[in-house]
Tab-separated table of C-alpha atoms in Angstrom:
chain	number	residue	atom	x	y	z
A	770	UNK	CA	-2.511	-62.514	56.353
A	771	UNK	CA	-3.918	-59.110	56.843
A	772	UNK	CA	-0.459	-57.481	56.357
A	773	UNK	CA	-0.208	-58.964	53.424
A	774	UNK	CA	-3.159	-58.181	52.206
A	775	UNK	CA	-3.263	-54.584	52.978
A	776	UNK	CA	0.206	-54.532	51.421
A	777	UNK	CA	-0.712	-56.068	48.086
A	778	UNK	CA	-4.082	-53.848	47.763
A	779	UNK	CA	-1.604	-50.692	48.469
A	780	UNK	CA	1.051	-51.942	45.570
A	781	UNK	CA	-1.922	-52.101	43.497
A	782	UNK	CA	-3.386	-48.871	44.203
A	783	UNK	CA	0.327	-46.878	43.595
A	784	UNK	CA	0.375	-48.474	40.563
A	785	UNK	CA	-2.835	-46.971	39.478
A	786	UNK	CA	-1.582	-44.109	41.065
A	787	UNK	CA	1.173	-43.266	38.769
A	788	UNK	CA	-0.814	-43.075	35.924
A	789	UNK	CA	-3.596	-41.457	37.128
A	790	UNK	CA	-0.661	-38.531	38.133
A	791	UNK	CA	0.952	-39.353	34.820
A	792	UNK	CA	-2.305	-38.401	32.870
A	793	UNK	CA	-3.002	-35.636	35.327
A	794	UNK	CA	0.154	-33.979	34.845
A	795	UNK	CA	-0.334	-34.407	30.757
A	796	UNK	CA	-3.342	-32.549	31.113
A	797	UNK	CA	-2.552	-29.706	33.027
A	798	UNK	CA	0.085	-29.106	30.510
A	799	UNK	CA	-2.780	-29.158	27.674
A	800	UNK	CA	-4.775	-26.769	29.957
A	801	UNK	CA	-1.786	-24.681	30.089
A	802	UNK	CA	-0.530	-24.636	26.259
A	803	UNK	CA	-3.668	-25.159	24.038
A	804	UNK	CA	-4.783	-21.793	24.737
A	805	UNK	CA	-4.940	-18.005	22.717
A	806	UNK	CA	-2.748	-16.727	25.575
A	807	UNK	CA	0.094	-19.341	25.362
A	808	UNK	CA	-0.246	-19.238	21.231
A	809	UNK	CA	0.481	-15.361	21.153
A	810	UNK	CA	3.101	-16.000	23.488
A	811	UNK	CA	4.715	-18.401	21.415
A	812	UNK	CA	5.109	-16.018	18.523
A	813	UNK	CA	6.299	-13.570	20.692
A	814	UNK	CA	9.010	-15.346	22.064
A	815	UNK	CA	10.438	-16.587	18.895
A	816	UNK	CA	9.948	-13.241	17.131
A	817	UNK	CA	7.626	-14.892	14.810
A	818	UNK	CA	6.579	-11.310	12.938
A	819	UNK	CA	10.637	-10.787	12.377
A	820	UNK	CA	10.821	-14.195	10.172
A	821	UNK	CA	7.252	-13.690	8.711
A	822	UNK	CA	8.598	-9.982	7.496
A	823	UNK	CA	11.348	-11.703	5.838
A	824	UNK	CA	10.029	-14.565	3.998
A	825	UNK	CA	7.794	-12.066	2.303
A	826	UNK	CA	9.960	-9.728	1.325
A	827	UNK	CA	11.767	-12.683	-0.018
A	828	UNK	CA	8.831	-13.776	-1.377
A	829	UNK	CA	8.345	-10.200	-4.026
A	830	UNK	CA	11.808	-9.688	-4.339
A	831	UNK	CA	11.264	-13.302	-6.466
A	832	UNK	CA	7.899	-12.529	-7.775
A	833	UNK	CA	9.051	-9.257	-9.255
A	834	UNK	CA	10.870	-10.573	-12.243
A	835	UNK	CA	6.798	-11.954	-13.295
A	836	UNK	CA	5.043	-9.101	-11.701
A	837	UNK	CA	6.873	-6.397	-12.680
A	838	UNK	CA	6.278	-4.818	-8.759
A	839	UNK	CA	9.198	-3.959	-7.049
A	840	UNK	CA	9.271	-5.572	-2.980
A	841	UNK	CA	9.327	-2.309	-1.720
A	842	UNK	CA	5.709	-1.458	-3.115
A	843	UNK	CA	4.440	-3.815	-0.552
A	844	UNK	CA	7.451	-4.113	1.932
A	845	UNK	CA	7.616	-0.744	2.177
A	846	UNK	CA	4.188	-0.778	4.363
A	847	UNK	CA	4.627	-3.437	6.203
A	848	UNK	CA	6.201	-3.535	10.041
A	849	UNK	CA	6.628	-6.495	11.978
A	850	UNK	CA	3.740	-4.937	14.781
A	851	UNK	CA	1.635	-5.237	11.688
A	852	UNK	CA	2.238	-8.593	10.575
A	853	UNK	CA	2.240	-9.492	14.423
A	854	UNK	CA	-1.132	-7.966	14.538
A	855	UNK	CA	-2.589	-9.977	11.794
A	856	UNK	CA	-1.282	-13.200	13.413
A	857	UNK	CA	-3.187	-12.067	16.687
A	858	UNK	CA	-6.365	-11.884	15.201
A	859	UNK	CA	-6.061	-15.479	13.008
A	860	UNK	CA	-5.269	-16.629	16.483
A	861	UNK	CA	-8.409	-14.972	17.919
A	862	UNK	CA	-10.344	-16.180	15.936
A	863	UNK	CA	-9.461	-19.867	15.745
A	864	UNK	CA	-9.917	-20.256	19.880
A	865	UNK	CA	-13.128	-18.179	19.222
A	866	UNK	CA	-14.019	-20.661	16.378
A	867	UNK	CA	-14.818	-17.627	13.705
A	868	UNK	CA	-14.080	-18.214	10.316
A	869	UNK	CA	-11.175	-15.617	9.609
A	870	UNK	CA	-11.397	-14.078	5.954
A	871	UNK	CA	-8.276	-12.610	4.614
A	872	UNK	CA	-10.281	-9.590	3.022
A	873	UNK	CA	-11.237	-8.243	6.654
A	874	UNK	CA	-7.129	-7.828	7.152
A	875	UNK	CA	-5.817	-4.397	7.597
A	876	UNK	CA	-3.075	-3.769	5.076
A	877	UNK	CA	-4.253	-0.383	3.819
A	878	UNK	CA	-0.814	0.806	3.758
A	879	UNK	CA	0.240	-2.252	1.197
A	880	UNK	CA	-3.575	-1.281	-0.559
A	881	UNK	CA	-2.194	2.690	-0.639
A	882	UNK	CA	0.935	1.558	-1.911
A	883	UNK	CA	-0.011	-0.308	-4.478
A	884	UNK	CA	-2.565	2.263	-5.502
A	885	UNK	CA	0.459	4.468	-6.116
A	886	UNK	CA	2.480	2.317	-8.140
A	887	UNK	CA	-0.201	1.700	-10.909
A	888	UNK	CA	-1.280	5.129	-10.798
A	889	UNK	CA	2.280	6.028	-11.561
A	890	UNK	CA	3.098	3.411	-14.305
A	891	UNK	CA	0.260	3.993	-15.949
A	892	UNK	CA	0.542	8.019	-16.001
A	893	UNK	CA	4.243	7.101	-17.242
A	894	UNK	CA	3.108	4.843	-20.222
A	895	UNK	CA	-0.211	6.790	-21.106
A	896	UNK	CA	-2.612	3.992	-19.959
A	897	UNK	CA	-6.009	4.944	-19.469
A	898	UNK	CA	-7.502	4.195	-16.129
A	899	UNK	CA	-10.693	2.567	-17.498
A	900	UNK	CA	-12.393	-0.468	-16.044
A	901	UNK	CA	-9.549	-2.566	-16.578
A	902	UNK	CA	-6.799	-0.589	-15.317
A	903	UNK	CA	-9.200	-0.778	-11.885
A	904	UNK	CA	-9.662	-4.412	-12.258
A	905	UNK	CA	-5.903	-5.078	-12.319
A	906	UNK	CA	-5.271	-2.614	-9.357
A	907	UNK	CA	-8.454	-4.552	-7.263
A	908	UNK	CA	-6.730	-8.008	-8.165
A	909	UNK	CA	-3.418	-6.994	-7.314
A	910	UNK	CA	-4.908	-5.522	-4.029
A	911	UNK	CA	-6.819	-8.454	-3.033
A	912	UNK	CA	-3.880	-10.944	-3.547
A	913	UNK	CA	-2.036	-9.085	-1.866
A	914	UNK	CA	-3.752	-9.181	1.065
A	915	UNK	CA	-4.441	-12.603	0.541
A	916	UNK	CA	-0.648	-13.892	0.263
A	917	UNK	CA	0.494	-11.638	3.462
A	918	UNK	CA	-2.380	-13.079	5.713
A	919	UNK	CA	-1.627	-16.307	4.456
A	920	UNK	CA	2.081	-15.945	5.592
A	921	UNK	CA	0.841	-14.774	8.655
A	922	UNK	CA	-1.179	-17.992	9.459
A	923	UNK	CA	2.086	-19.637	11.404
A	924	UNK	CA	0.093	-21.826	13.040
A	925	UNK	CA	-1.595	-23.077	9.086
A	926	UNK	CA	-4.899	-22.565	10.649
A	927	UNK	CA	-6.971	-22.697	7.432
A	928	UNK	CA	-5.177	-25.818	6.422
A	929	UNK	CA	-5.939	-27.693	9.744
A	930	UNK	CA	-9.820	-26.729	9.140
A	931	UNK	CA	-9.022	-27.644	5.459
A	932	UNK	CA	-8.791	-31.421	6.149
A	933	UNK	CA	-11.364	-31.567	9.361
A	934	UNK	CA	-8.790	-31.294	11.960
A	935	UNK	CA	-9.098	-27.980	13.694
A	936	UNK	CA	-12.910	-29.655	14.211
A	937	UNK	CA	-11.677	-32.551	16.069
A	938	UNK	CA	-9.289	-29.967	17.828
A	939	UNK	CA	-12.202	-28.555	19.215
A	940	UNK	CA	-13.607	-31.448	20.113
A	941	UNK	CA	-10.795	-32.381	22.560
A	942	UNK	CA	-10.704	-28.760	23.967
A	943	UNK	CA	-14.225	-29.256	25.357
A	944	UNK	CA	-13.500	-31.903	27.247
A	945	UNK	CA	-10.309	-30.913	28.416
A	946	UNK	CA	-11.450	-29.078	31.386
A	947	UNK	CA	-13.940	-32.528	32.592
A	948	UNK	CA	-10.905	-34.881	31.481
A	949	UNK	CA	-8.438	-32.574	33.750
A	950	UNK	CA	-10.519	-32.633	36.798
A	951	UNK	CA	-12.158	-36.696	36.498
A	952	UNK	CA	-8.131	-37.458	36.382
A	953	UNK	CA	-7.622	-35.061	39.596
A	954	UNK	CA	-10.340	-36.917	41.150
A	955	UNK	CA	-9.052	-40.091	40.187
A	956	UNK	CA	-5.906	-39.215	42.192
A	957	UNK	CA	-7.900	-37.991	45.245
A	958	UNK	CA	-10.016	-41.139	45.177
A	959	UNK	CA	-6.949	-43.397	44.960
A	960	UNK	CA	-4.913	-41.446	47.439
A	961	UNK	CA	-8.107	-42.005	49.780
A	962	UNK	CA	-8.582	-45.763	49.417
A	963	UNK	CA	-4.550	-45.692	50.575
A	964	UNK	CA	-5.382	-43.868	53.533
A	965	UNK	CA	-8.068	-46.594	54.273
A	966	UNK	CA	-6.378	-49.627	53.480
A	967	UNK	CA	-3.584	-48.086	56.032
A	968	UNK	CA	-6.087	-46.330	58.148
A	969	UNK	CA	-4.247	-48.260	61.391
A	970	UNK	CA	-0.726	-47.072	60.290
A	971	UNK	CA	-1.512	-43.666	58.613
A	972	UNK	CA	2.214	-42.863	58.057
A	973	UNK	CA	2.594	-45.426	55.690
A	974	UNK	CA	0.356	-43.311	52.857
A	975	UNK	CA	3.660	-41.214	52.574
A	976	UNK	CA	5.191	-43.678	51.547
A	977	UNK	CA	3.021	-45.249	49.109
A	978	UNK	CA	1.665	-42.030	47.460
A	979	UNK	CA	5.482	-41.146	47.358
A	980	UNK	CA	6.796	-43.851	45.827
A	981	UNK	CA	3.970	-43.377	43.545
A	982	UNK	CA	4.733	-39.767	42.466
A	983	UNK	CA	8.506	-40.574	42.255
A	984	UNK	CA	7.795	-43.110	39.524
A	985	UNK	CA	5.785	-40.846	38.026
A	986	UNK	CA	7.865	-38.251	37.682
A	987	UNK	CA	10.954	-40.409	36.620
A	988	UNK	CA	8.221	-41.847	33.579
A	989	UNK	CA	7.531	-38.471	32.898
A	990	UNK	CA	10.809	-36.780	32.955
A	991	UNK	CA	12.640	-39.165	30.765
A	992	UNK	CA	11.493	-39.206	27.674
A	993	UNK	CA	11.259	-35.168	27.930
A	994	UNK	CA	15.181	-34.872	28.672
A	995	UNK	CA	15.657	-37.343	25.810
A	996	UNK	CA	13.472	-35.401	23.520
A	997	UNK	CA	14.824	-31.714	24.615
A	998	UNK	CA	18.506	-33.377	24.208
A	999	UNK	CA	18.257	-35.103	20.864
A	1000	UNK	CA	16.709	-32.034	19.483
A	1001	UNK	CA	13.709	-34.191	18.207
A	1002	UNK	CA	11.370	-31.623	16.903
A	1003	UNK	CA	13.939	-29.984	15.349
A	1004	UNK	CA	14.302	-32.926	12.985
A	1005	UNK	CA	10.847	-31.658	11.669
A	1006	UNK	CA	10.770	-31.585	7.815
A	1007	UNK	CA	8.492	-28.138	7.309
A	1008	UNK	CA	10.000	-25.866	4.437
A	1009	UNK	CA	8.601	-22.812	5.760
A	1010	UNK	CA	10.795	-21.222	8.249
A	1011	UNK	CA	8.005	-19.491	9.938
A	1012	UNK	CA	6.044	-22.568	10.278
A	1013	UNK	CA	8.879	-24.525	11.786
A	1014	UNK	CA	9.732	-22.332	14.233
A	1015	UNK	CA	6.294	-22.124	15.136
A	1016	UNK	CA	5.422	-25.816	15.303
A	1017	UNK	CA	8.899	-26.414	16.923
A	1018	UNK	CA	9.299	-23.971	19.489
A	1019	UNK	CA	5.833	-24.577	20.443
A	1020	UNK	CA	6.709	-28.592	20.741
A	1021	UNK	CA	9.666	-27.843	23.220
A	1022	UNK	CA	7.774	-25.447	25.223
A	1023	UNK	CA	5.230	-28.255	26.287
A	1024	UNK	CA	8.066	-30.475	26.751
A	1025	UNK	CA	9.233	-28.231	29.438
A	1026	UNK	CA	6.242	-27.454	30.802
A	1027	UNK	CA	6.053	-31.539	31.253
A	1028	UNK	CA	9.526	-32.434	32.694
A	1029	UNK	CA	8.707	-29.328	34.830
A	1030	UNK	CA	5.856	-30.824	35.994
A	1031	UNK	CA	7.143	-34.234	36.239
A	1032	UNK	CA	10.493	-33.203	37.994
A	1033	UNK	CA	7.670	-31.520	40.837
A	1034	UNK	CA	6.001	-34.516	41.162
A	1035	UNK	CA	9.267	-36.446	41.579
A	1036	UNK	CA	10.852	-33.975	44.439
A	1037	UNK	CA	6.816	-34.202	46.575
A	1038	UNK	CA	7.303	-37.559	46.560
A	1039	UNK	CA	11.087	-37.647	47.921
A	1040	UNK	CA	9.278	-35.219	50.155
A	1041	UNK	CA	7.298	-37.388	50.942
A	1042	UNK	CA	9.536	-40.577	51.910
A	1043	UNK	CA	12.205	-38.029	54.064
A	1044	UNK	CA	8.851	-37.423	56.090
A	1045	UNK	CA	7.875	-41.048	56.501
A	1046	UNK	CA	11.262	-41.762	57.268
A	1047	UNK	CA	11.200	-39.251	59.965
A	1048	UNK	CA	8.102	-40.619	61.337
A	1049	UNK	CA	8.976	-44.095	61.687
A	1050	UNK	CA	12.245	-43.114	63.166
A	1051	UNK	CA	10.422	-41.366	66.028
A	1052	UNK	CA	8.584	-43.658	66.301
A	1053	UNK	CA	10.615	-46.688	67.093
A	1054	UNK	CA	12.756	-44.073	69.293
A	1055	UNK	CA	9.658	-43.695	71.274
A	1056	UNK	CA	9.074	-47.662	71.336
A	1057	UNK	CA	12.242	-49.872	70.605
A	1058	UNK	CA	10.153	-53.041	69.815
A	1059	UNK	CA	8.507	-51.260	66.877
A	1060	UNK	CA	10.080	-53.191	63.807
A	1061	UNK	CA	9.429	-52.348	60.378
């Protein structure tokens, strides 16, 4: 009656088990990915700047049949460090929750630029450079500057503090560090009570905790090879190429980091059951009559 006892407790216990790893494993890949570091890394990866470069210029090579401004006023300044730059420092300043104004972005060379080009037209058609001749220049400056940081918001930043989300964001990254390590504990405290409930055949945690992590890892790497296969997030229906390569490459990359993860946890608990196997095997070699 015992036995059976302990054995039922233990099945219950590696149940719990599995998700406690399950949710542990979920939230050391949050740890990992919602971070400045892994953000930047993202957009260097995917060349981000590159595609961000070209939508713009595709962008005033279109508005210069209404503007009258050819691309290369404003392409003409701009480099893909630049643009990279200016995604940096939205980045920055979201994980540093500042408020990012597009009139603190450094486009001087676009500002110079444009400068040029009305100072030129205007010489060419005799207009005089009064106070509205500098408003126009100021306006086209500033929406300039506006338009280019707004391209360089890949990860729509503004628009996620727009409609209260990048709030709640922040919410969850506080307690992402205490929700990591009560789940880590959770595991601990689990794997302990095994320990106890089998404290007179100690070998046998192997094999619960392993068939626990085994599980886990199979529930975990499943729907990430089905999800990395189909091409799921690629199904994503965002216009903006920068955007979607963003959102999307970002997607897959905490995927991996998941069936990674999950793959880990499957192998340490194979590992786990080869070593219990070995165990018991010595052990009935070293007393025939023990029967499993």
């Amino acid at each position: 009656m015992k036995r059976a006892s302990t054995y039922i407790f233990s099945l219950i216990l590696s149940v719990l088990m599995v998700f406690a790893v399950i949710g542990t494993l979920l939230l050391a890949v949050a740890k990992i990915s919602v971070s400045e570091d892994s953000a930047v890394k993202n957009i260097e990866k995917n060349n981000i700047s590159d595609i961000v470069y070209s939508q713009l210029e595709k962008y005033y090579n279109e508005k210069y049949y209404s503007s009258g401004i050819p691309s290369e006023v404003y392409m003409g300044a701009l480099k893909s460090d630049i643009i990279e730059e200016n995604i940096r420092t939205q980045i920055k300043y979201a994980f540093e929750r500042n408020d990012f104004n597009y009139t603190d972005s450094d486009f001087s060379g676009v500002e110079e630029n444009l400068e040029k080009f009305f100072s030129s037209y205007a010489e060419e058609n005799n207009i005089e450079k009064d106070e509205n001749y500098s408003e126009k220049l100021g306006n086209a400056q500033d929406n300039a500057k506006k338009i280019i940081s707004d391209y360089c918001d890949v990860y729509k930043i503004n628009t996620l503090k727009n409609h209260g989300i990048l709030t709640k964001f922040y919410k969850v990254l506080d307690i992402l560090p205490k929700a990591f390590t009560a789940a880590s504990a959770a595991v601990g405290i689990i794997l302990l009570l095994i320990v106890l409930f089998n404290i007179k055949e100690i070998a046998t945690t192997l094999y619960w905790s392993g068939i626990s992590l085994i599980v886990a890892g199979i529930m975990g790497t499943a729907p990430c090879i089905y999800l990395l296969a189909a091409n799921y997030f690629g199904s994503f229906t965002i216009k903006q190429p920068h955007i979607f390569t963003t959102y999307t490459s970002a997607l897959n990359s905490v995927t991996k980091y998941f069936l990674i993860f999950s793959v880990c946890a499957a192998v340490t608990g194979i590992i786990f059951l080869v070593i219990y196997a070995v165990v018991l095997e010595k052990k009935r070699n070293y007393n025939p009559k023990v029967i499993k």
